[in-house]
CSV table of C-alpha atoms in Angstrom, one decimal:
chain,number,residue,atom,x,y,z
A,1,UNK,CA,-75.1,120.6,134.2
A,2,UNK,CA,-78.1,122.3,133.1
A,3,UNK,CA,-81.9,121.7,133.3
A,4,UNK,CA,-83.3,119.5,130.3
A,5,UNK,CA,-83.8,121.1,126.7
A,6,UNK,CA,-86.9,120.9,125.0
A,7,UNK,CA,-87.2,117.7,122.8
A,8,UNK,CA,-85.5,118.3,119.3
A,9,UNK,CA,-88.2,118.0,116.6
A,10,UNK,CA,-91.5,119.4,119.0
A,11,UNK,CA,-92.8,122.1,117.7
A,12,UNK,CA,-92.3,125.0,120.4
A,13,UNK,CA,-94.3,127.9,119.0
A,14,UNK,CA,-97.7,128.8,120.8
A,15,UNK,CA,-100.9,129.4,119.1
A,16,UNK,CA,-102.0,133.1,119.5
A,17,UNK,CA,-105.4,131.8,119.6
A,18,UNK,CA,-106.3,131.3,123.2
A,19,UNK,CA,-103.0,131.9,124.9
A,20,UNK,CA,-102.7,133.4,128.3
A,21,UNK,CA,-99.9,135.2,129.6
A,22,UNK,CA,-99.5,137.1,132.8
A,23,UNK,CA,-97.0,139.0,135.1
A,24,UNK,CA,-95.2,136.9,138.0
A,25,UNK,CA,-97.0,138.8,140.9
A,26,UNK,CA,-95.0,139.1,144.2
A,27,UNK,CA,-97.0,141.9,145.5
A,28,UNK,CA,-98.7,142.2,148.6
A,29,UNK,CA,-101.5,144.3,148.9
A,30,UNK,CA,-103.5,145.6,151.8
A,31,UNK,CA,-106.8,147.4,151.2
A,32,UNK,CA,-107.4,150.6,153.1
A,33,UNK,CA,-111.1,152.3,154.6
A,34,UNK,CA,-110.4,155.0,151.4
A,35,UNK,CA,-107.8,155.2,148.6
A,36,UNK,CA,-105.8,153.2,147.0
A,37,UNK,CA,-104.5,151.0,149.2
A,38,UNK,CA,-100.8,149.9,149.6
A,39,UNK,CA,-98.9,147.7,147.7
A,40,UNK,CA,-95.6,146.3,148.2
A,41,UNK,CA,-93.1,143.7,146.7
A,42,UNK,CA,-93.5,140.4,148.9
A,43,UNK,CA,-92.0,137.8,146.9
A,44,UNK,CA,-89.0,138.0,144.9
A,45,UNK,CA,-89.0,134.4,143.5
A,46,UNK,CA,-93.4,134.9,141.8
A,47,UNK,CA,-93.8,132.7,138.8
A,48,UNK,CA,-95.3,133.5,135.0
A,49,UNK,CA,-98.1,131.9,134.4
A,50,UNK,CA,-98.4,131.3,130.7
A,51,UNK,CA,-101.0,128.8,129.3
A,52,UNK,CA,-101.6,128.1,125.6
A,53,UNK,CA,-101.6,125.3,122.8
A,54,UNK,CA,-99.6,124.0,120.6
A,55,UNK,CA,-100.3,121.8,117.8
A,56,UNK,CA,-98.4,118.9,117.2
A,57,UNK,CA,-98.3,115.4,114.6
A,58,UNK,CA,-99.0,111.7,115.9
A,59,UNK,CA,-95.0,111.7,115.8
A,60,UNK,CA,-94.0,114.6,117.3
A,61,UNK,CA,-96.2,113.9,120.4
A,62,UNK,CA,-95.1,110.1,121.1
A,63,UNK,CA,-91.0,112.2,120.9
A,64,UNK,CA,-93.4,115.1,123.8
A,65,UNK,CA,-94.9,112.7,125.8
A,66,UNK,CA,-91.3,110.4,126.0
A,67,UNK,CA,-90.1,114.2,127.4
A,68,UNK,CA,-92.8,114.5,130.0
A,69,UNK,CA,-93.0,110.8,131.2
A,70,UNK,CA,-89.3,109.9,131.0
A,71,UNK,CA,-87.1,113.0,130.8
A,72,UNK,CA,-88.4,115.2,132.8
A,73,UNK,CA,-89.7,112.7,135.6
A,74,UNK,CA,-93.9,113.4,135.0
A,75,UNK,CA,-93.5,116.4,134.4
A,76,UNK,CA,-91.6,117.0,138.2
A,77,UNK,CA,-87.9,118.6,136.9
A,78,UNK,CA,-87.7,122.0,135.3
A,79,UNK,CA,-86.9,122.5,131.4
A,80,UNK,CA,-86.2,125.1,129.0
A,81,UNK,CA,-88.7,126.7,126.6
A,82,UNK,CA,-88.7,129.3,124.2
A,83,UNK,CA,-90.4,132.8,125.6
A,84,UNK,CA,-93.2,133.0,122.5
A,85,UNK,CA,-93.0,137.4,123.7
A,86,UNK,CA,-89.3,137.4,123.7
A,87,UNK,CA,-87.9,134.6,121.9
A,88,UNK,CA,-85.5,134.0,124.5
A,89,UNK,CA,-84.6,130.7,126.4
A,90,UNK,CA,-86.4,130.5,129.6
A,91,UNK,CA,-86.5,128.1,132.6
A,92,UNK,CA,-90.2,126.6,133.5
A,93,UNK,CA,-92.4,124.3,134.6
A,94,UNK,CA,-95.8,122.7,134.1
A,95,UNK,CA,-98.3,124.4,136.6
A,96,UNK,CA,-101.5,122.8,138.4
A,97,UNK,CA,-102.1,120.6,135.3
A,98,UNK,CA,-99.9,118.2,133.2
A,99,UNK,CA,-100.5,118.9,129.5
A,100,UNK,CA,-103.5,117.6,127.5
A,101,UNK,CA,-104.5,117.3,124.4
A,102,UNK,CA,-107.5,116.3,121.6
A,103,UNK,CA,-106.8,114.8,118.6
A,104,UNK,CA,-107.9,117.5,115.8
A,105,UNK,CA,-107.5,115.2,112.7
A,106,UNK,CA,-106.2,111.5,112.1
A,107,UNK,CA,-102.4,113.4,112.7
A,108,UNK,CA,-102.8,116.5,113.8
A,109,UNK,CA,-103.4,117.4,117.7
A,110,UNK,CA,-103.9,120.2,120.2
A,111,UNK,CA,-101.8,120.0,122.9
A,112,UNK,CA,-102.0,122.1,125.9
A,113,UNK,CA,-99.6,123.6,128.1
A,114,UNK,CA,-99.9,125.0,131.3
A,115,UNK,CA,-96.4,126.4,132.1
A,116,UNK,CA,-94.9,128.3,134.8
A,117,UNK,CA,-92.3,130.5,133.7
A,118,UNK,CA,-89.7,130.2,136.7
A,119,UNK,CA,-87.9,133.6,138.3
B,1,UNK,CA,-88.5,148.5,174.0
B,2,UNK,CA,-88.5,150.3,170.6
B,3,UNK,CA,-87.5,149.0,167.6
B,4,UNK,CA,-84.2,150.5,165.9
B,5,UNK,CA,-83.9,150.2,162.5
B,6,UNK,CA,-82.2,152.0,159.8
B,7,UNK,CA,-84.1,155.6,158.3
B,8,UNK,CA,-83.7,153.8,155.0
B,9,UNK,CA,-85.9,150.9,155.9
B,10,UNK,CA,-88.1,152.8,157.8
B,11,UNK,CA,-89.2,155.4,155.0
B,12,UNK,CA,-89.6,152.0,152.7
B,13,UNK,CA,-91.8,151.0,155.0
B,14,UNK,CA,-94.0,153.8,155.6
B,15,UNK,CA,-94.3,154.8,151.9
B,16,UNK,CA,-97.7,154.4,150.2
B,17,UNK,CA,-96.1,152.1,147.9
B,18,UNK,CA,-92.6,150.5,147.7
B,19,UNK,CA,-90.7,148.3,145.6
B,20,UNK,CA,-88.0,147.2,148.4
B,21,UNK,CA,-89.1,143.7,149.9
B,22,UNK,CA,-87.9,142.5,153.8
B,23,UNK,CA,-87.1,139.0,154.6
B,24,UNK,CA,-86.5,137.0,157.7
B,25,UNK,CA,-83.2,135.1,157.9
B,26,UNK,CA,-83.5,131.8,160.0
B,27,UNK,CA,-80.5,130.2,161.3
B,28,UNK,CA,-81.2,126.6,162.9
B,29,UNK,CA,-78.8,124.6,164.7
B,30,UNK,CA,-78.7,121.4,166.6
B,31,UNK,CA,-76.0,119.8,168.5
B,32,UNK,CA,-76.9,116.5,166.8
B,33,UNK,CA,-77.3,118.2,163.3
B,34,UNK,CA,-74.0,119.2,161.7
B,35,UNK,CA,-73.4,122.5,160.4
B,36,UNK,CA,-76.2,125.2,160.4
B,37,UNK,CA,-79.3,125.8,158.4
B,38,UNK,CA,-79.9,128.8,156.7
B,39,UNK,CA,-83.0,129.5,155.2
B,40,UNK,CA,-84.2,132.6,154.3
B,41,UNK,CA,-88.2,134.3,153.3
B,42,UNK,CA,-86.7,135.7,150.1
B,43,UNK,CA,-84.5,135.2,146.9
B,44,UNK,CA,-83.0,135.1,144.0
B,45,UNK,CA,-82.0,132.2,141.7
B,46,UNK,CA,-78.9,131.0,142.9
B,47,UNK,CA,-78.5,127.9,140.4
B,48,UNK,CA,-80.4,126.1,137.7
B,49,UNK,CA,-78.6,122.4,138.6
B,50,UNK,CA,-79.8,121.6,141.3
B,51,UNK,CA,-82.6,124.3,140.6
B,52,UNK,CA,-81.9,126.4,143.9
B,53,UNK,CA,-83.6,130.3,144.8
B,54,UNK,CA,-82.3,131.9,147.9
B,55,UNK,CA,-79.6,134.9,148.8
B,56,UNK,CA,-76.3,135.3,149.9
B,57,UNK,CA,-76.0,137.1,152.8
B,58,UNK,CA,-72.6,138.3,153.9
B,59,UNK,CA,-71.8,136.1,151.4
B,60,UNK,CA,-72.9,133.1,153.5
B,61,UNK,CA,-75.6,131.7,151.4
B,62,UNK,CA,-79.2,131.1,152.7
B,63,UNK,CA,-81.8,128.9,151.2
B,64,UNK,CA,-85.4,130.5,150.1
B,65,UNK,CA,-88.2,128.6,151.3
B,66,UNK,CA,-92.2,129.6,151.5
B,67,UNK,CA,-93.0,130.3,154.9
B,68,UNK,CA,-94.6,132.4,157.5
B,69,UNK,CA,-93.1,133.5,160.2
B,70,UNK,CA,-94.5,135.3,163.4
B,71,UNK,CA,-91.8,137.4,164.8
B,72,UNK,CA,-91.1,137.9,168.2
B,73,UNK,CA,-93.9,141.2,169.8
B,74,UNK,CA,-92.5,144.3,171.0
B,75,UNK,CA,-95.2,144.2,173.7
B,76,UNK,CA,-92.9,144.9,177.2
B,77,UNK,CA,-93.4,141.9,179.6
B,78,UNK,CA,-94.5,139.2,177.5
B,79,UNK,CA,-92.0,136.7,176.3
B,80,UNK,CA,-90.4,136.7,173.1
B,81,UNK,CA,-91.9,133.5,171.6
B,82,UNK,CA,-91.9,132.9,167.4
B,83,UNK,CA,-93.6,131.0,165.5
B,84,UNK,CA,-91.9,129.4,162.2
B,85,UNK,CA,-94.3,128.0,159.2
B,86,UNK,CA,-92.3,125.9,156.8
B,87,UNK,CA,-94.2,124.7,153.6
B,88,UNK,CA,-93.1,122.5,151.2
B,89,UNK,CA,-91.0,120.3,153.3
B,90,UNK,CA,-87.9,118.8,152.3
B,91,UNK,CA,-85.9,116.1,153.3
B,92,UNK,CA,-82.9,118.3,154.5
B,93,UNK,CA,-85.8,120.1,156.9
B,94,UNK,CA,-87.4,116.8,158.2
B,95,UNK,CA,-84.2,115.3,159.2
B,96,UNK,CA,-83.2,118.2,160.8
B,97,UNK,CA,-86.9,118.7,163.0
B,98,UNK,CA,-86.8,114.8,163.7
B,99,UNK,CA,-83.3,115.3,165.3
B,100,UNK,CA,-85.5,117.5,167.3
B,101,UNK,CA,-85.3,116.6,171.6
B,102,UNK,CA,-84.1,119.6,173.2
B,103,UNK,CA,-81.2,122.7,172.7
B,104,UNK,CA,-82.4,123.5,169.1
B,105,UNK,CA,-81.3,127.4,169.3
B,106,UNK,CA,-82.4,129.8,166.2
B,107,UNK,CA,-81.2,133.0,165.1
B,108,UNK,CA,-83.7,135.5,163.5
B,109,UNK,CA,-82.2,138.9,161.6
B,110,UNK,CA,-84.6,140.9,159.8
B,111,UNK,CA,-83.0,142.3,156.7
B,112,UNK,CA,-84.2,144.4,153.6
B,113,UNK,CA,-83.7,145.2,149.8
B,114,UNK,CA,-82.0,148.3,150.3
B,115,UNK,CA,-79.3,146.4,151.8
B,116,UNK,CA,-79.4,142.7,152.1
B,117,UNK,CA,-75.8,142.8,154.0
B,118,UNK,CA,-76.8,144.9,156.6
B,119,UNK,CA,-79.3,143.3,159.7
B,120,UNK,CA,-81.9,145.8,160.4
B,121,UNK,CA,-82.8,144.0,163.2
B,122,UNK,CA,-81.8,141.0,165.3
B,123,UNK,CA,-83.4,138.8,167.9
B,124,UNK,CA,-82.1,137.5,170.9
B,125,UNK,CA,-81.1,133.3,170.0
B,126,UNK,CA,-84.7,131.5,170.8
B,127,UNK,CA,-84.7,128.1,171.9
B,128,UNK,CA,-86.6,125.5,169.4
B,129,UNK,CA,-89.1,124.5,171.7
B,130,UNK,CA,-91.8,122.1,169.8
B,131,UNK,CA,-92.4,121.4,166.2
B,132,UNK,CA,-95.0,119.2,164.2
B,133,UNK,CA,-95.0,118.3,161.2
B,134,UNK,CA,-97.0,116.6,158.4
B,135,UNK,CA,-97.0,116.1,154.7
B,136,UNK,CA,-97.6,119.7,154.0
B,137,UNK,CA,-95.9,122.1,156.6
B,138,UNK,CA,-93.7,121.9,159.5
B,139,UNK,CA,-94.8,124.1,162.6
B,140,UNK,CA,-91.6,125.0,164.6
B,141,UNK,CA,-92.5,126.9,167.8
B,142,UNK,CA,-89.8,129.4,169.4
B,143,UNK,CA,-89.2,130.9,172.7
B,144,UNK,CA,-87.0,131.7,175.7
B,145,UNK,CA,-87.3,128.7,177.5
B,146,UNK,CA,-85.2,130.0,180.8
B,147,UNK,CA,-87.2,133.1,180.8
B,148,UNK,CA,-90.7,131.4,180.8
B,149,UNK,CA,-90.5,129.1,183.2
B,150,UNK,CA,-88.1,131.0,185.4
B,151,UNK,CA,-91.2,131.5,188.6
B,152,UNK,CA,-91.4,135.2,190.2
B,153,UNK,CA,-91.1,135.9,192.8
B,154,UNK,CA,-89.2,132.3,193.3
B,155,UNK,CA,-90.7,131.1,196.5
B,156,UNK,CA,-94.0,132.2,198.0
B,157,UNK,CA,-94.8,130.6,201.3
B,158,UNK,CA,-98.5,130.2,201.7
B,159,UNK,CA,-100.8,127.5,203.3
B,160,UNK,CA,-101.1,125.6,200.1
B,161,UNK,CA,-97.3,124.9,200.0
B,162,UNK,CA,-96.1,124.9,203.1
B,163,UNK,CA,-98.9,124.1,205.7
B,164,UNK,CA,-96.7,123.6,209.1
B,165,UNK,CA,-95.8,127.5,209.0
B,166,UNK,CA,-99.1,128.3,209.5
């Protein structure tokens, strides 16, 4: 048994516009008088942080919010999702914040994520 | 006493900058909890079902969970005391601190990167000897019970305790 797929028929890409990716950061760092400082790993198991939006029909985000509310227990279990750098399956989460959206037009609206890309 | 560890983990540790990570292994028994918990400061993805992070260690598995831990000083003459901070408490963990009255014993090995089979450094077994907990953390506190509260010299006769001699 795996962890739960994306809902069939959501639209997984993210919009370039106002995405936000980042590096899973397990260092530790300590600062020094002069220099540098020093840097080492700490953490082995840092998340991705990758926020972003993704625009969605009246449809297709009653099918999303059935996957947040029902599948995926509030948002509480892990699912996969498309890597929008890689294209390749990855495991995540939803951060700090469930997702939220604004409707743009009668059936169009922006939805947005706020994932954690698990190690 | 000085602290022997291998030249590997040594030079990892005294570089500028490294890329090898340490972790503390914690293994917590109970004569009323069955079995031995294993829990580890560092990991690996071990399964997606139940989603699971952690290492196998000797090929005995140990679970990752965030925590701090205070290890034991090196300071000659003070007692080796510990101090364990679990966060994100489970079930599994609040069971096992709730079973919690006396003769908890824990095992700390300090392992590395470079080798996460071999035990750069191991403590002498601590007695559990207090732990609080609340929604957020568990506090376990660690020591050599025998050793603390062994009194030296053992008997001092003075006119407080033993009036008549006087």
């Amino acid at each position: 048994m795996s962890a739960e797929l994306w809902p069939v028929g959501v639209p997984k890409g993210i919009l370039i516009d106002g995405a936000v990716d980042s590096f899973p950061d397990g260092r530790i760092r300590t600062g020094t008088d002069t220099g540098p400082g020093k840097t080492r790993l700490r953490n082995t198991t840092a998340v991705r942080r990758l926020n972003g939006d993704i625009i969605m029909s009246t449809s297709q985000l009653q099918l999303f919010r059935t996957f947040v509310t029902t599948t995926i227990m509030g948002g509480s279990l892990p699912f996969h999702f498309v890597d929008p750098i890689t294209n390749v399956d990855v495991l995540c989460q939803f951060g700090e914040t469930l997702p939220t959206w604004i409707a743009l037009s009668a059936d169009k609206y922006r939805v947005t994520l706020n994932l954690e890309i698990l190690p | 006493m000085p602290v022997t560890v291998s030249n590997a983990f040594r030079e990892a540790m005294f570089s500028e900058n490294t890329k090898h990570w340490v972790a503390v292994l914690l293994e917590l028994s109970h004569p009323l909890y069955a079995g031995t918990l294993r829990v580890t400061t560092a990991g690996t993805r071990l399964s997606e079902f139940p989603l699971k992070y952690g290492l196998l260690h000797n090929s005995v598995e140990y679970l990752y969970v965030p925590m701090e831990f205070q290890l034991p000083p090196d300071i000659e003459g003070s007692a080796h005391n510990a101090r364990l901070v679990i966060e994100n408490v489970s079930r599994d963990l609040l069971i096992f601190v709730r079973s919690i009255e006396a003769g908890g014993k824990c095992t700390i090995k300090l392992i590395s990167s470079i080798n996460i089979n071999f035990v750069e450094r191991q403590f002498p077994q601590l007695d559990i000897k207090a732990a609080t907990w609340n929604a957020e953390t568990i506090t376990v506190e660690m020591g050599l019970d025998a050793l603390d509260a062994e009194p030296i010299p053992a008997d001092t006769f003075n006119p407080s305790g033993f009036p008549a001699l006087f």
